[in-house]
PDB file of C-alpha atoms in Angstrom:
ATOM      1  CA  UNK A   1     -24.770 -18.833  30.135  1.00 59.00           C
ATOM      2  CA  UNK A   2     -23.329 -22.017  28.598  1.00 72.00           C
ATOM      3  CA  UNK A   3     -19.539 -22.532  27.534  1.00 76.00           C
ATOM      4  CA  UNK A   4     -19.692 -21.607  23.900  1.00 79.00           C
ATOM      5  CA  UNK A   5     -21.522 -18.300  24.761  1.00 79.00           C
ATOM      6  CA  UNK A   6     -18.995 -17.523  27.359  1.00 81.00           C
ATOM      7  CA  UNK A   7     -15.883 -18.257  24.909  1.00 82.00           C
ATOM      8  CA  UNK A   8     -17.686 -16.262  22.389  1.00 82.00           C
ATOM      9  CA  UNK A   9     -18.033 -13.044  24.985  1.00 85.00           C
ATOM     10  CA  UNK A  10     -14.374 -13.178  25.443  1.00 86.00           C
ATOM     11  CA  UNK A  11     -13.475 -13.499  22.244  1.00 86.00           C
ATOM     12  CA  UNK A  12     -15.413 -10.584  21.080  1.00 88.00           C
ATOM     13  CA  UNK A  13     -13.833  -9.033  24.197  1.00 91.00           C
ATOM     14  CA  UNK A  14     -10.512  -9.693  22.962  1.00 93.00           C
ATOM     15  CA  UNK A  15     -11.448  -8.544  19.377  1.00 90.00           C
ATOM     16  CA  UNK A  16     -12.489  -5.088  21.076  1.00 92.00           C
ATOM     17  CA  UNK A  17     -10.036  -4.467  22.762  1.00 94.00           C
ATOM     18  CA  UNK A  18      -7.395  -5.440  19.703  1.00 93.00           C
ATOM     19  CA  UNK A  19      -9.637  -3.134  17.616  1.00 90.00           C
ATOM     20  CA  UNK A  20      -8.700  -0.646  20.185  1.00 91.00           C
ATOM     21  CA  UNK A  21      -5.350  -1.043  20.605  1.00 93.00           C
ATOM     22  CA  UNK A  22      -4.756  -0.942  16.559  1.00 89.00           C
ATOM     23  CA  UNK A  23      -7.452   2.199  15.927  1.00 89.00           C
ATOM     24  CA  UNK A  24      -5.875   4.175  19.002  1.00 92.00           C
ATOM     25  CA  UNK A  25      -3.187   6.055  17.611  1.00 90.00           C
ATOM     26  CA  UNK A  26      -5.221   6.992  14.227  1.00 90.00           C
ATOM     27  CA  UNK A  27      -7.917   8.348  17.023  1.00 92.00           C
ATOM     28  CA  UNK A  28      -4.928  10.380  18.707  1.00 91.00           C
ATOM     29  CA  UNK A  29      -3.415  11.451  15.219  1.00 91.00           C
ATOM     30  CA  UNK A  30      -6.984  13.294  14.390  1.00 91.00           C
ATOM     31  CA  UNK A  31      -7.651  15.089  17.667  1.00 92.00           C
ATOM     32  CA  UNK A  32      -4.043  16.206  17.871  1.00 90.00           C
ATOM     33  CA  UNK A  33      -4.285  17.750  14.468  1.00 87.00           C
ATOM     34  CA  UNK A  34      -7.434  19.467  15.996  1.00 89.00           C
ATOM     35  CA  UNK A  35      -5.580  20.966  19.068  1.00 87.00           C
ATOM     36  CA  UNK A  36      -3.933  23.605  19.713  1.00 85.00           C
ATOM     37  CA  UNK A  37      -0.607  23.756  20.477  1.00 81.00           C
ATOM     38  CA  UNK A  38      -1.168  24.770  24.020  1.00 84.00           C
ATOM     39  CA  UNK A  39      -3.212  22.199  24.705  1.00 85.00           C
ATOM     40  CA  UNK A  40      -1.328  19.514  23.028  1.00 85.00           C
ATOM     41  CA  UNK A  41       1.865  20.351  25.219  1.00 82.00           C
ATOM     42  CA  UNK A  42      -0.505  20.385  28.269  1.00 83.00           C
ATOM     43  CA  UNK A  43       1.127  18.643  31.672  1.00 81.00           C
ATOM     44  CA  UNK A  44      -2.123  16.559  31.434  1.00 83.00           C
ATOM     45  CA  UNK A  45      -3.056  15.434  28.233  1.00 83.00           C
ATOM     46  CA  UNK A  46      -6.860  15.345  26.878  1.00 86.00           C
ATOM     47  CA  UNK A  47      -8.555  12.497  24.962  1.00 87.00           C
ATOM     48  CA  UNK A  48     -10.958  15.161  23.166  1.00 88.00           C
ATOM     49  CA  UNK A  49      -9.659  18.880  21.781  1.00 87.00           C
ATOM     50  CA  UNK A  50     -11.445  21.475  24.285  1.00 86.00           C
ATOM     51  CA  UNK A  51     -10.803  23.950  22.013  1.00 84.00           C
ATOM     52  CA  UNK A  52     -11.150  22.673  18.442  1.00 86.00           C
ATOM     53  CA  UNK A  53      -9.014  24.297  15.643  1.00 84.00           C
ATOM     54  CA  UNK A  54      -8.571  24.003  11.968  1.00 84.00           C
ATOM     55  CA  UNK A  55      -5.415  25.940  11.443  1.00 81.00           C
ATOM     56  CA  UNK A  56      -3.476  22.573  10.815  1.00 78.00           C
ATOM     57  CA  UNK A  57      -5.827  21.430   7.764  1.00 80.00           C
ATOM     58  CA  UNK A  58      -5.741  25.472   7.034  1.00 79.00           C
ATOM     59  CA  UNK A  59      -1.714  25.806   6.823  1.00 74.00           C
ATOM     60  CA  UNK A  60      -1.439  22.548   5.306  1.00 70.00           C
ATOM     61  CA  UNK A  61      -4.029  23.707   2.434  1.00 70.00           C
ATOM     62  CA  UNK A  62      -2.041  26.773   1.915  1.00 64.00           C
ATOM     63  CA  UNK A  63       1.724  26.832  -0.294  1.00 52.00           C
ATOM     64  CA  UNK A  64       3.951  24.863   1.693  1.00 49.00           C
ATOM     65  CA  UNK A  65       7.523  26.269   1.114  1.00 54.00           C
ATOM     66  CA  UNK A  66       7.523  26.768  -2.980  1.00 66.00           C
ATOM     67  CA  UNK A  67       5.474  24.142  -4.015  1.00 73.00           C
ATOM     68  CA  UNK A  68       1.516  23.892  -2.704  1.00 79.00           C
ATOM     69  CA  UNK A  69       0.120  20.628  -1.386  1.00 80.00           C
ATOM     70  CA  UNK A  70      -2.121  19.733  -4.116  1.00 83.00           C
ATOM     71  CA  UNK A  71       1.173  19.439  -6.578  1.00 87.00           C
ATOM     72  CA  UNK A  72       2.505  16.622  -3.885  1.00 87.00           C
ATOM     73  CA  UNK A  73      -0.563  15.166  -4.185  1.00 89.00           C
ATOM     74  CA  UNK A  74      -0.399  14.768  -7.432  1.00 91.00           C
ATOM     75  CA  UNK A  75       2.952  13.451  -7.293  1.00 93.00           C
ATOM     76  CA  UNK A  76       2.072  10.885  -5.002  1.00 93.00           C
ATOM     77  CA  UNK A  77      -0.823  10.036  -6.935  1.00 93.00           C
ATOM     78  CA  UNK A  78       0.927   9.527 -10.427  1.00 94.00           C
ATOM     79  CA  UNK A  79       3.792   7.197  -8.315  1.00 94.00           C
ATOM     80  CA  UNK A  80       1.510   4.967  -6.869  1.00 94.00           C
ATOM     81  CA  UNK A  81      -1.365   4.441 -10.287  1.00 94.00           C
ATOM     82  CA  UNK A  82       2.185   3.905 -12.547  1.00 95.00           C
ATOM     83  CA  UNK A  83       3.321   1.470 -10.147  1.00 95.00           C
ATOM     84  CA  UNK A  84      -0.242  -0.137 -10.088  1.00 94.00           C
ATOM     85  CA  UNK A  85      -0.523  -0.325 -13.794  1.00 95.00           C
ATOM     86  CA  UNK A  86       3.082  -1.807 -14.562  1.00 94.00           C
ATOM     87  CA  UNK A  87       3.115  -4.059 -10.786  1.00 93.00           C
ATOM     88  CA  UNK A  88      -0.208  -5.687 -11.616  1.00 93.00           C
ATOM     89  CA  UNK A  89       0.370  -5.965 -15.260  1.00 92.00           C
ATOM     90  CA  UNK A  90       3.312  -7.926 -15.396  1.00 93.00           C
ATOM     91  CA  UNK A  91       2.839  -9.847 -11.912  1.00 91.00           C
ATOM     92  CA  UNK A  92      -0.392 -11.584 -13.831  1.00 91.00           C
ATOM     93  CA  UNK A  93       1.582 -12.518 -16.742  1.00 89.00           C
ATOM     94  CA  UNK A  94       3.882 -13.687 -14.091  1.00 87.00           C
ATOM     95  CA  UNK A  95       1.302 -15.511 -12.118  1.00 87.00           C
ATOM     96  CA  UNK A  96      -0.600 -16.807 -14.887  1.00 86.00           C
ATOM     97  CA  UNK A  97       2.471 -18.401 -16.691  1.00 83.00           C
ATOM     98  CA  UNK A  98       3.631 -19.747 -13.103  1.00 83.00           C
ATOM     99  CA  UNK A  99      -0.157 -21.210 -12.688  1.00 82.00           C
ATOM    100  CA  UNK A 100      -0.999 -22.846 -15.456  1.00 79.00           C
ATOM    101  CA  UNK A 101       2.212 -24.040 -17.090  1.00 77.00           C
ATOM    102  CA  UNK A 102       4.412 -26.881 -16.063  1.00 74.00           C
ATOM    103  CA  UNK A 103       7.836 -25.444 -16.284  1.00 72.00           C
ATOM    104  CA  UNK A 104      10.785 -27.052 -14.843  1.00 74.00           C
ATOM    105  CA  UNK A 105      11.869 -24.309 -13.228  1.00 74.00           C
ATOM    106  CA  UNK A 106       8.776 -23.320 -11.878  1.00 73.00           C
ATOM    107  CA  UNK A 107       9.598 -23.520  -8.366  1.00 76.00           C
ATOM    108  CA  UNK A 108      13.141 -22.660  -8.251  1.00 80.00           C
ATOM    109  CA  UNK A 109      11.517 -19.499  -9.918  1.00 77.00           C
ATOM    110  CA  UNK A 110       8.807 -19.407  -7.132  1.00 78.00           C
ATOM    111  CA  UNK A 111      11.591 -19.967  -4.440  1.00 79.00           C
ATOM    112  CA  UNK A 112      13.712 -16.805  -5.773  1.00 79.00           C
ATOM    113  CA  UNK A 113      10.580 -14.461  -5.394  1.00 77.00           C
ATOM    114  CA  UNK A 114      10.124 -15.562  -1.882  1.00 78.00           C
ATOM    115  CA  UNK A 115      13.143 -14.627  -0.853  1.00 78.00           C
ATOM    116  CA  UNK A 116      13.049 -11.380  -3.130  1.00 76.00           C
ATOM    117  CA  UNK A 117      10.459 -10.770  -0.194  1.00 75.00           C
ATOM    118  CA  UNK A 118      12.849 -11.373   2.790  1.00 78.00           C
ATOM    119  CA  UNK A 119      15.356  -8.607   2.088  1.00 79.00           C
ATOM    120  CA  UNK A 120      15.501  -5.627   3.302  1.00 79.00           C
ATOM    121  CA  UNK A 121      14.578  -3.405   0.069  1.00 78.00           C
ATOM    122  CA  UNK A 122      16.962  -0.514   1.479  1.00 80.00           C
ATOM    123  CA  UNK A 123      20.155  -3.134   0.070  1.00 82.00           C
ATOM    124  CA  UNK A 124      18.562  -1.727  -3.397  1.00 84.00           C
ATOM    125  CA  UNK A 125      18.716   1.848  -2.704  1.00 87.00           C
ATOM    126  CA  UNK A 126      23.034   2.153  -3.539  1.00 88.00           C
ATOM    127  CA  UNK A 127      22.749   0.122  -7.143  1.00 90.00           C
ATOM    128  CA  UNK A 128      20.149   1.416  -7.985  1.00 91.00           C
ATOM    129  CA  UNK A 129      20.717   5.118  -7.530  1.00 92.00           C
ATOM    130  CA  UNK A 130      23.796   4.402  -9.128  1.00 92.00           C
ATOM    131  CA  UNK A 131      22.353   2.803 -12.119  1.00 92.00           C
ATOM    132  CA  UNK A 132      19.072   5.376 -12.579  1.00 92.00           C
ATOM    133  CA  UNK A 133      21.796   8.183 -12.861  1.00 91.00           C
ATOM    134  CA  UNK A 134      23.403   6.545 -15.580  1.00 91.00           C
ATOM    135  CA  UNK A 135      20.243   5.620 -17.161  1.00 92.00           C
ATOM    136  CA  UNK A 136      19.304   9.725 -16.992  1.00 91.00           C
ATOM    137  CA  UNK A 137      16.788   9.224 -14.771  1.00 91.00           C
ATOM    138  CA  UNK A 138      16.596  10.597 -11.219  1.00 91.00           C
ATOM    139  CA  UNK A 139      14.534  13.532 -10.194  1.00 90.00           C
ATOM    140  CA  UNK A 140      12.030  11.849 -12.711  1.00 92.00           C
ATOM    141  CA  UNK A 141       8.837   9.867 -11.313  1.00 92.00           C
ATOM    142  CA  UNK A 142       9.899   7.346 -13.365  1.00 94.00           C
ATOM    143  CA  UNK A 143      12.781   6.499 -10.952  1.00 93.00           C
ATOM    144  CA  UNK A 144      10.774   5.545  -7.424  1.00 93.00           C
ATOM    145  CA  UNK A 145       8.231   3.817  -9.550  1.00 94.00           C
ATOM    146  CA  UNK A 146      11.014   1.125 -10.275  1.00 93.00           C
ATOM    147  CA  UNK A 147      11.627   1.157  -7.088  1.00 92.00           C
ATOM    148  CA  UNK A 148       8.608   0.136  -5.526  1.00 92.00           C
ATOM    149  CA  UNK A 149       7.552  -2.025  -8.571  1.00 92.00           C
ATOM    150  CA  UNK A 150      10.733  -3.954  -7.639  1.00 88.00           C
ATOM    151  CA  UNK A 151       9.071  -4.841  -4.415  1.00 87.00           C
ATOM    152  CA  UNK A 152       5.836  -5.110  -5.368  1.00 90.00           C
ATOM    153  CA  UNK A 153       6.116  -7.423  -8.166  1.00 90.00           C
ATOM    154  CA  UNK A 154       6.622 -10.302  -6.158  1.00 88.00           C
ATOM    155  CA  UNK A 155       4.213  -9.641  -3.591  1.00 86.00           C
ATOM    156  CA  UNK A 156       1.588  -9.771  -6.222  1.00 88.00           C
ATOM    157  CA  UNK A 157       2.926 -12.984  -8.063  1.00 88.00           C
ATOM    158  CA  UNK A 158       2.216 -14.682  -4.509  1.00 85.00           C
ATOM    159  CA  UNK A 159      -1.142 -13.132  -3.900  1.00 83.00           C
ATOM    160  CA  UNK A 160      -2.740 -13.888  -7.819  1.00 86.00           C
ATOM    161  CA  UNK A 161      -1.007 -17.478  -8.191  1.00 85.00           C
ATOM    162  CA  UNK A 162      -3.598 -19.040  -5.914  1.00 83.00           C
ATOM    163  CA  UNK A 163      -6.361 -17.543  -8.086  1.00 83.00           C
ATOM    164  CA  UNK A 164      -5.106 -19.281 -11.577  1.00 84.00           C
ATOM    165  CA  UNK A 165      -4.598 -22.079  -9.528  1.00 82.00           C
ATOM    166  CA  UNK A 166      -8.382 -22.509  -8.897  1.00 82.00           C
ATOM    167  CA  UNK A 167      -9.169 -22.111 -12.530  1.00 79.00           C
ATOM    168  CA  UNK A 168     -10.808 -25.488 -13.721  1.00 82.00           C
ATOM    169  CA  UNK A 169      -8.390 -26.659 -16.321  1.00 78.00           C
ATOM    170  CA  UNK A 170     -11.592 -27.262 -18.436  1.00 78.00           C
ATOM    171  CA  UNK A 171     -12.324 -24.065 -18.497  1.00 80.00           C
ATOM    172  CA  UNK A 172      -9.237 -23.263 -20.727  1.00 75.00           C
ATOM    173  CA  UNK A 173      -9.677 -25.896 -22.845  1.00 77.00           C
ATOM    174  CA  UNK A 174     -13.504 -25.041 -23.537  1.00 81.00           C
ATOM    175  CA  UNK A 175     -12.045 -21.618 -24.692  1.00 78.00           C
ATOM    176  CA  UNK A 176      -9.471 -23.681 -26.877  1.00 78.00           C
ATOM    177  CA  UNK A 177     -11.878 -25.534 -28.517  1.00 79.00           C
ATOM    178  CA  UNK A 178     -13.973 -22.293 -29.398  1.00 76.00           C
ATOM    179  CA  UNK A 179     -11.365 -20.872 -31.541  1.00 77.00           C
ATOM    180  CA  UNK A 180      -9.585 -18.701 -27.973  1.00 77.00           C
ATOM    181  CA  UNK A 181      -5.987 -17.968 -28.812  1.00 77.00           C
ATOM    182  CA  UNK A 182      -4.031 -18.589 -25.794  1.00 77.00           C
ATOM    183  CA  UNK A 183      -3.720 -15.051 -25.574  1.00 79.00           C
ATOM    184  CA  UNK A 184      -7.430 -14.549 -25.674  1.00 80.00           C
ATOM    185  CA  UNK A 185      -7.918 -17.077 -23.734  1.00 80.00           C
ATOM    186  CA  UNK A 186      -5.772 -14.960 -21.001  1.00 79.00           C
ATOM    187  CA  UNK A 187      -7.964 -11.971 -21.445  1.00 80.00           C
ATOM    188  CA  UNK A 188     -11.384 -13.063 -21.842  1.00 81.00           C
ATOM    189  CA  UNK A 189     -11.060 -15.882 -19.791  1.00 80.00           C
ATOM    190  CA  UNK A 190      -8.593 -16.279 -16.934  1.00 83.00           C
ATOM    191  CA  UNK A 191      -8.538 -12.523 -15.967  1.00 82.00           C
ATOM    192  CA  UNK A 192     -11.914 -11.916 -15.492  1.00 82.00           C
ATOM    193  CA  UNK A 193     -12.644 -15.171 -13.457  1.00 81.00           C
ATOM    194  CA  UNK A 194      -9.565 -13.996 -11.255  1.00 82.00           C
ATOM    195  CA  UNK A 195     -10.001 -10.152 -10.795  1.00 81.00           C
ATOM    196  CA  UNK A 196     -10.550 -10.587  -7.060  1.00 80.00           C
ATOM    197  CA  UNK A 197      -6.685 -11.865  -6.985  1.00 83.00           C
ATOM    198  CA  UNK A 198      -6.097  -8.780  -9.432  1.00 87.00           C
ATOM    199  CA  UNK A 199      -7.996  -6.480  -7.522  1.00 86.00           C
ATOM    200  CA  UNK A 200      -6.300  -6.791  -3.845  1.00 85.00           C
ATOM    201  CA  UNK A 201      -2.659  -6.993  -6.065  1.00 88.00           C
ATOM    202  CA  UNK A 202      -3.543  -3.771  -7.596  1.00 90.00           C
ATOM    203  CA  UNK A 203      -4.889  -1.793  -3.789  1.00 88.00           C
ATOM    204  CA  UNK A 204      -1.907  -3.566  -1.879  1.00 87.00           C
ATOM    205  CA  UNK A 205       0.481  -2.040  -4.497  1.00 92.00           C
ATOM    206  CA  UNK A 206      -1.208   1.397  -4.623  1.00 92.00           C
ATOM    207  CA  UNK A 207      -1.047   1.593  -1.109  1.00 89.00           C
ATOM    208  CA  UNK A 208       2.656   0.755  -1.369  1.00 89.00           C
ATOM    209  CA  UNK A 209       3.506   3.500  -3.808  1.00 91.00           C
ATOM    210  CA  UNK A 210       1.041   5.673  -2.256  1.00 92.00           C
ATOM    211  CA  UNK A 211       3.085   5.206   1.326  1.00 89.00           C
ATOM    212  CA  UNK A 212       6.499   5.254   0.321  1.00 89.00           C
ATOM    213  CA  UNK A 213       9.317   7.367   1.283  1.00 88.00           C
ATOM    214  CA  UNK A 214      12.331   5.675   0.638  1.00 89.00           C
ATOM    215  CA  UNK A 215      12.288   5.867  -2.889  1.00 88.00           C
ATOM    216  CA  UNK A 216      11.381   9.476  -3.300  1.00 90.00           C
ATOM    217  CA  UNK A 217      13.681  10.375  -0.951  1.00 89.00           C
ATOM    218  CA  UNK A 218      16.580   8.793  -2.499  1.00 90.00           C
ATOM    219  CA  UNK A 219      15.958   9.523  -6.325  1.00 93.00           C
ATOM    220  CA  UNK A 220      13.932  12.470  -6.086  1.00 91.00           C
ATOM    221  CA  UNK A 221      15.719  15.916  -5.036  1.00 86.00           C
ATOM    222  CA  UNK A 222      13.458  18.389  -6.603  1.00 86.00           C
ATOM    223  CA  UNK A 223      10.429  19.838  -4.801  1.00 83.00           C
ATOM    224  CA  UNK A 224       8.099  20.241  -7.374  1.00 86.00           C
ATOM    225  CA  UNK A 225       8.566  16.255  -8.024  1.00 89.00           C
ATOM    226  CA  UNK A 226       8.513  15.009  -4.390  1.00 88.00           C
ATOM    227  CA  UNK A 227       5.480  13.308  -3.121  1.00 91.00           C
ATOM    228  CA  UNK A 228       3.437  13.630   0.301  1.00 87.00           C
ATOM    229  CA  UNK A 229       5.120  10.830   2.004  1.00 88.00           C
ATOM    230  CA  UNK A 230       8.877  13.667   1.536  1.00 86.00           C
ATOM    231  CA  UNK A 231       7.084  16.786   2.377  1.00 79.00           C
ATOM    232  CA  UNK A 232       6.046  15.372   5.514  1.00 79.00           C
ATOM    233  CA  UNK A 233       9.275  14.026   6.795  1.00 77.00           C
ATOM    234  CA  UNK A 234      10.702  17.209   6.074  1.00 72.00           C
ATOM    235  CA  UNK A 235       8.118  18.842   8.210  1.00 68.00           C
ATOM    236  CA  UNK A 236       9.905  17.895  11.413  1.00 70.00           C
ATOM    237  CA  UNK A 237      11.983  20.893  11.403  1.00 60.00           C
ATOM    238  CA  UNK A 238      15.531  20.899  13.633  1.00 55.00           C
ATOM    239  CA  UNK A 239      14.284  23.214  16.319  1.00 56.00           C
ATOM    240  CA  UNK A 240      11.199  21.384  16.641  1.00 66.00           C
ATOM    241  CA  UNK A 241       7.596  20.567  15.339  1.00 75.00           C
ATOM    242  CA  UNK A 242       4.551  21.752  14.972  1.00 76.00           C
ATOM    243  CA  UNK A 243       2.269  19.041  15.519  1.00 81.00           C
ATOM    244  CA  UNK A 244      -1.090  19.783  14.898  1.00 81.00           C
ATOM    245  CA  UNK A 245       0.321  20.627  11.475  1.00 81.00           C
ATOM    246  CA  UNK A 246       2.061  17.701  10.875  1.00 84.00           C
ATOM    247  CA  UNK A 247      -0.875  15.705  12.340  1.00 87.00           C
ATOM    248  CA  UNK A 248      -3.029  17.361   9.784  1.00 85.00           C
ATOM    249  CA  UNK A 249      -0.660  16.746   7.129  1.00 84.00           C
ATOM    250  CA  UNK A 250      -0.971  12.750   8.163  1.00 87.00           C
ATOM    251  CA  UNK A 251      -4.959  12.494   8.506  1.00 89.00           C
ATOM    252  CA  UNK A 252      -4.830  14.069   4.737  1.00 86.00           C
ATOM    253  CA  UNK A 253      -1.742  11.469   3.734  1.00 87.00           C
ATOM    254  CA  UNK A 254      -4.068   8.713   5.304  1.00 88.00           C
ATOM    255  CA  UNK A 255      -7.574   9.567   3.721  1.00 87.00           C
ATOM    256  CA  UNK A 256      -6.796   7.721   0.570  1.00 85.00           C
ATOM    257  CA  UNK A 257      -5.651   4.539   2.249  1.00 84.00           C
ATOM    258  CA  UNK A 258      -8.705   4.921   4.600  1.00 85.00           C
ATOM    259  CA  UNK A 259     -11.067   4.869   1.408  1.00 86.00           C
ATOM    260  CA  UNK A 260      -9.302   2.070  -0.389  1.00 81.00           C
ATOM    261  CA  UNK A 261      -9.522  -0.378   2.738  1.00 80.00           C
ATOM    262  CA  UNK A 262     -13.321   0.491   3.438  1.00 81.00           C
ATOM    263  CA  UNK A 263     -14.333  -0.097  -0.177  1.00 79.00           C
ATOM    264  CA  UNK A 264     -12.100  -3.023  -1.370  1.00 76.00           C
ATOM    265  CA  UNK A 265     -11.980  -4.639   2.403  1.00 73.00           C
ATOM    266  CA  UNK A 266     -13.957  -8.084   0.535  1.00 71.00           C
ATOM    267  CA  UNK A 267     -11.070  -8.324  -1.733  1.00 68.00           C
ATOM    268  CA  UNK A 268      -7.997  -7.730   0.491  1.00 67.00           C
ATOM    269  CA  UNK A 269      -9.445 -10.616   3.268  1.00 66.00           C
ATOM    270  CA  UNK A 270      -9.896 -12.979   0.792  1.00 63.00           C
ATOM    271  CA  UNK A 271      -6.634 -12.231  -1.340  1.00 58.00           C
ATOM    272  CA  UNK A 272      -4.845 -12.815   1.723  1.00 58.00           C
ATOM    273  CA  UNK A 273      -6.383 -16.013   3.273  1.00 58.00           C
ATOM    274  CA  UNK A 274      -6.465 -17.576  -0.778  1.00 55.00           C
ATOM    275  CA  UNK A 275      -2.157 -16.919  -1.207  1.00 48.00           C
ATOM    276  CA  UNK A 276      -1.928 -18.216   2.855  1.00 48.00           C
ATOM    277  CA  UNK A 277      -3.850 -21.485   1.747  1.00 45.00           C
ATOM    278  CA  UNK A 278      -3.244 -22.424  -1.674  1.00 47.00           C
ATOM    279  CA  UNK A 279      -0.178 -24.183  -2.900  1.00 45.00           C
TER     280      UNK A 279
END
């Protein structure tokens, strides 16, 4: 076996065992939520469910408290699309104005949402619960979806620049020339030639929404409003937990986010190397 064969082996090796590492506790998560609670307290514990059970997908099904799971669902659903729809929308205005005009405060601009990404988003939580109850608007959905759209926005600035960036600039000014408003020219042009940019903006900030519990938890009080992400952190009750419930209640939080990264896994790879390479 030559050098480069042996380098490749190990780093494959290495790659395996990462893979493992990382996928290991999603592996545990499942079979725990298929245990029962005997076995899961066992002295020993077991890498497969000797006994497997379905009464944590079962319970979890049923009316939790007052308000049933598929309501929470919902909930979580309608946070994370609304912040999708207004995050994407105006981060490729954003992006696109940032791209393709030469401001003079284009990167003093570019500067403050880079460091709109270092801080710690919980520094938001006091002003702003302050201002959404002057504004009328906690217990609403409306509230959290500021919230996250806050920190999304500038995560998706970063990722779609890159993308307008590669635009030929001849390409605009064919679409000039053929009678394109600029606006037009922005629709029919520049967002269809980018929508891989678009598309790994718009997953990354579902997932976001989809997987927060910050936001609900601050500005949301009423159960028939909170989302998944609440309903399980209020599942670890103060004399203890059941956890092949509450594991049940993650595999079902995680299926979405599962489905998004098999089917868009193209887009995320390459929205992430194009904003770690391009100016």
């Amino acid at each position: 076996m030559d050098k480069t064969k042996k380098k490749n082996l190990v780093y494959n090796l290495i790659t395996i065992l990462i893979l493992i590492v990382f996928l290991f506790p999603i592996y545990w998560m499942v079979i725990t939520s298929l245990k029962t609670t005997g076995e899961i307290f066992a002295e020993v514990p077991t890498f497969f469910p000797k006994k497997i059970t379905l009464n944590g997908y079962i319970s979890q099904l049923s009316v939790v408290g007052t308000v049933p799971l598929w309501k929470n669902f919902a909930n979580s659903f309608m946070i994370a699309a609304a912040t999708t729809l207004v995050s994407t929308g105006l981060a490729t205005l954003s992006a696109y104005g940032l791209a393709r005009f030469r401001l003079k405060l284009s990167k003093p601009l570019l500067f403050i949402v880079l460091v709109t990404q270092m801080m710690p988003t919980v520094l938001f939580l006091s002003p702003l619960f302050i201002t959404f109850k002057k504004l009328g608007i906690l217990n609403t959905l409306l509230a959290p979806v500021i919230y996250i759209s806050l920190q999304s926005i500038p995560f998706c600035i970063i990722t779609m620049r890159p993308y307008f960036l590669e635009i030929p600039m001849e390409l605009q000014e064919a679409a000039t020339i053929d009678g394109c408003g600029r606006f037009k020219t922005f629709t029919k042009i520049m967002v269809p030639v980018s929508y891989p940019g678009i598309v790994v903006s718009a997953a990354f900030t579902f997932l976001w929404g989809w997987g927060d519990l910050m936001g609900a938890l601050t500005f949301i009080q009423t159960d028939a409003l909170q989302p998944l992400t609440v309903n399980m952190y209020k599942a670890i009750g103060e004399f203890g937990i059941e956890w092949n419930n509450l594991m049940a209640y993650a595999v079902i939080l995680t299926i979405p986010v599962l489905i998004i990264f098999l089917f868009l896994q193209k887009y995320l790879i390459s929205g992430i190397t194009a904003g770690a390479v391009k100016a």
